[in-house]
Amino acid sequence: MSPDSLAIALEIEDDRWNIALPNAASLLEWSIGLALASLDAEGRTVEVGVRLVDDGAICGLNRDWRGRDKPTNVLSFPLGPPEPVTEAGFPWLLGDIVMSFDTVEAESLADAKPFAHHVAHLAIHAALHLIGHDHESDEDAEAMEAAETVMLAKLGIADPMRRGWPW
């Protein structure tokens, strides 16, 4: 997939995101683009929706969709199997990513990681979920973490797994 074939539909619902990460759009585009680079979009635009919210909003989604009544850092909502629509000119809609400012900020502070680095990692992680990756088994988790580490290195971000990770 070429970088110009990715479209991010970004909704910033909590103004703290604008203050903490004024370059959110470009950081998300780069990060998600790396995660989706292996897709063969066949000349189509690949679209991912991203909502940047607070703990209240993500808690409701986590409760309603995953049965977990607590906030989380990021959620992915794939639209289905990662297959493009064949209709000419129609974008390939992969799904949505939702991130919570409160949880992401707390985790980055607790782990002494730059906020932008943590956001990039979570965006990559979530985008990999959109195309079918998971971490349900130890083997899958190790493969996903290895892929994330390689992608983060391309952004100049150190391996976050060296200090442990909450997954």
Short mmCIF file of C-alpha atoms in Angstrom, two decimals:
data_model
loop_
_atom_site.label_atom_id
_atom_site.label_comp_id
_atom_site.label_asym_id
_atom_site.label_seq_id
_atom_site.Cartn_x
_atom_site.Cartn_y
_atom_site.Cartn_z
CA MET A 1 0.00 0.00 0.00
CA SER A 2 1.40 3.39 -0.89
CA PRO A 3 1.34 6.13 1.76
CA ASP A 4 -0.92 8.33 -0.36
CA SER A 5 -3.63 5.64 -0.48
CA LEU A 6 -4.38 5.89 3.27
CA ALA A 7 -7.12 8.18 4.55
CA ILE A 8 -7.58 8.76 8.26
CA ALA A 9 -11.00 10.04 9.31
CA LEU A 10 -9.96 11.72 12.56
CA GLU A 11 -12.36 12.89 15.26
CA ILE A 12 -10.83 14.60 18.29
CA GLU A 13 -13.51 14.57 20.99
CA ASP A 14 -11.31 15.65 23.91
CA ASP A 15 -9.35 18.91 23.53
CA ARG A 16 -6.51 17.60 25.69
CA TRP A 17 -5.41 15.58 22.66
CA ASN A 18 -4.84 18.84 20.71
CA ILE A 19 -2.73 20.25 23.52
CA ALA A 20 -0.65 17.13 24.23
CA LEU A 21 -0.30 16.03 20.61
CA PRO A 22 -0.73 18.89 18.14
CA ASN A 23 0.61 16.67 15.35
CA ALA A 24 -1.87 13.85 16.07
CA ALA A 25 -3.07 13.58 12.46
CA SER A 26 0.39 13.11 10.97
CA LEU A 27 1.58 10.79 13.76
CA LEU A 28 -1.49 8.58 13.35
CA GLU A 29 -1.16 8.56 9.57
CA TRP A 30 2.49 7.46 9.74
CA SER A 31 1.88 4.86 12.44
CA ILE A 32 -1.24 3.34 10.92
CA GLY A 33 0.34 3.48 7.47
CA LEU A 34 3.25 1.35 8.69
CA ALA A 35 0.86 -1.23 10.16
CA LEU A 36 -1.11 -1.42 6.93
CA ALA A 37 1.85 -1.31 4.53
CA SER A 38 1.48 -4.99 3.66
CA LEU A 39 -2.05 -4.53 2.28
CA ASP A 40 -2.50 -4.71 -1.45
CA ALA A 41 -5.02 -1.93 -1.90
CA GLU A 42 -5.04 -2.31 -5.69
CA GLY A 43 -5.01 1.45 -6.20
CA ARG A 44 -7.87 2.09 -3.79
CA THR A 45 -7.92 4.43 -0.85
CA VAL A 46 -7.82 2.58 2.47
CA GLU A 47 -9.81 4.38 5.15
CA VAL A 48 -9.51 4.07 8.93
CA GLY A 49 -11.62 6.04 11.38
CA VAL A 50 -9.85 7.28 14.51
CA ARG A 51 -11.65 8.78 17.52
CA LEU A 52 -9.59 10.40 20.27
CA VAL A 53 -11.75 10.43 23.39
CA ASP A 54 -11.62 10.40 27.19
CA ASP A 55 -12.03 7.53 29.68
CA GLY A 56 -15.79 8.05 29.96
CA ALA A 57 -16.36 7.49 26.25
CA ILE A 58 -14.04 4.51 25.92
CA CYS A 59 -15.41 2.91 29.10
CA GLY A 60 -18.88 2.84 27.56
CA LEU A 61 -17.56 1.27 24.36
CA ASN A 62 -15.49 -1.26 26.29
CA ARG A 63 -18.55 -2.20 28.37
CA ASP A 64 -20.94 -2.39 25.43
CA TRP A 65 -18.66 -4.23 22.98
CA ARG A 66 -16.34 -6.27 25.18
CA GLY A 67 -18.30 -6.69 28.41
CA ARG A 68 -15.59 -4.93 30.42
CA ASP A 69 -16.95 -2.01 32.44
CA LYS A 70 -13.69 -0.10 32.73
CA PRO A 71 -11.63 2.26 30.62
CA THR A 72 -8.88 0.96 28.37
CA ASN A 73 -6.17 2.59 26.26
CA VAL A 74 -7.33 1.62 22.76
CA LEU A 75 -10.07 -0.33 21.03
CA SER A 76 -10.23 -1.58 17.45
CA PHE A 77 -13.44 -2.18 15.56
CA PRO A 78 -12.76 -4.00 12.29
CA LEU A 79 -15.58 -3.81 9.77
CA GLY A 80 -15.09 -7.42 8.74
CA PRO A 81 -12.55 -9.61 7.02
CA PRO A 82 -9.77 -7.45 5.55
CA GLU A 83 -10.92 -7.67 1.95
CA PRO A 84 -11.37 -4.67 -0.34
CA VAL A 85 -14.65 -3.75 -1.95
CA THR A 86 -14.28 -4.35 -5.67
CA GLU A 87 -16.46 -1.44 -6.82
CA ALA A 88 -14.26 1.07 -8.65
CA GLY A 89 -13.59 4.26 -6.72
CA PHE A 90 -15.09 2.97 -3.48
CA PRO A 91 -12.69 3.26 -0.52
CA TRP A 92 -11.65 0.17 1.37
CA LEU A 93 -13.12 0.82 4.83
CA LEU A 94 -11.12 -1.18 7.38
CA GLY A 95 -12.74 -0.03 10.61
CA ASP A 96 -12.30 2.29 13.55
CA ILE A 97 -9.76 2.87 16.27
CA VAL A 98 -10.69 4.63 19.53
CA MET A 99 -8.08 5.87 22.02
CA SER A 100 -8.58 7.34 25.49
CA PHE A 101 -6.50 10.34 26.52
CA ASP A 102 -6.76 9.61 30.26
CA THR A 103 -5.53 6.02 30.06
CA VAL A 104 -2.88 6.66 27.41
CA GLU A 105 -1.50 9.59 29.39
CA ALA A 106 -1.48 7.63 32.67
CA GLU A 107 0.31 4.69 31.03
CA SER A 108 2.91 6.87 29.35
CA LEU A 109 3.63 8.64 32.65
CA ALA A 110 3.76 5.37 34.63
CA ASP A 111 6.16 3.82 32.10
CA ALA A 112 8.18 7.04 31.59
CA LYS A 113 7.48 6.89 27.84
CA PRO A 114 6.93 9.95 25.70
CA PHE A 115 3.21 10.41 25.09
CA ALA A 116 3.64 10.53 21.30
CA HIS A 117 5.63 7.27 21.34
CA HIS A 118 2.91 5.51 23.29
CA VAL A 119 0.23 6.84 20.94
CA ALA A 120 2.22 5.63 17.91
CA HIS A 121 2.56 2.18 19.45
CA LEU A 122 -1.13 1.93 20.27
CA ALA A 123 -2.08 3.13 16.77
CA ILE A 124 0.12 0.44 15.20
CA HIS A 125 -1.26 -2.18 17.59
CA ALA A 126 -4.87 -1.22 16.86
CA ALA A 127 -4.32 -1.07 13.09
CA LEU A 128 -2.83 -4.57 13.15
CA HIS A 129 -6.04 -5.73 14.84
CA LEU A 130 -8.04 -4.17 11.99
CA ILE A 131 -6.28 -6.47 9.51
CA GLY A 132 -6.71 -9.62 11.55
CA HIS A 133 -3.76 -9.82 13.93
CA ASP A 134 -4.39 -10.77 17.54
CA HIS A 135 -2.54 -11.74 20.71
CA GLU A 136 -4.80 -14.49 22.01
CA SER A 137 -2.01 -17.07 22.11
CA ASP A 138 1.56 -16.58 23.32
CA GLU A 139 2.82 -17.30 19.80
CA ASP A 140 0.49 -14.69 18.25
CA ALA A 141 1.38 -12.16 20.95
CA GLU A 142 5.11 -12.62 20.32
CA ALA A 143 4.64 -12.25 16.56
CA MET A 144 2.52 -9.14 16.98
CA GLU A 145 4.98 -7.58 19.43
CA ALA A 146 7.90 -8.31 17.10
CA ALA A 147 6.07 -6.65 14.19
CA GLU A 148 5.21 -3.64 16.34
CA THR A 149 8.84 -3.29 17.46
CA VAL A 150 10.06 -3.26 13.84
CA MET A 151 7.47 -0.65 12.86
CA LEU A 152 8.24 1.56 15.85
CA ALA A 153 11.95 1.41 15.00
CA LYS A 154 11.07 2.84 11.57
CA LEU A 155 9.59 5.81 13.45
CA GLY A 156 12.72 6.10 15.61
CA ILE A 157 10.92 4.77 18.70
CA ALA A 158 12.70 2.36 21.03
CA ASP A 159 11.36 -1.11 21.73
CA PRO A 160 8.55 -0.66 24.29
CA MET A 161 8.64 -4.37 25.18
CA ARG A 162 11.97 -4.09 26.97
CA ARG A 163 10.23 -2.71 30.06
CA GLY A 164 7.16 -4.89 29.95
CA TRP A 165 3.76 -4.09 28.52
CA PRO A 166 0.22 -4.38 29.87
CA TRP A 167 -1.07 -6.91 27.30
#
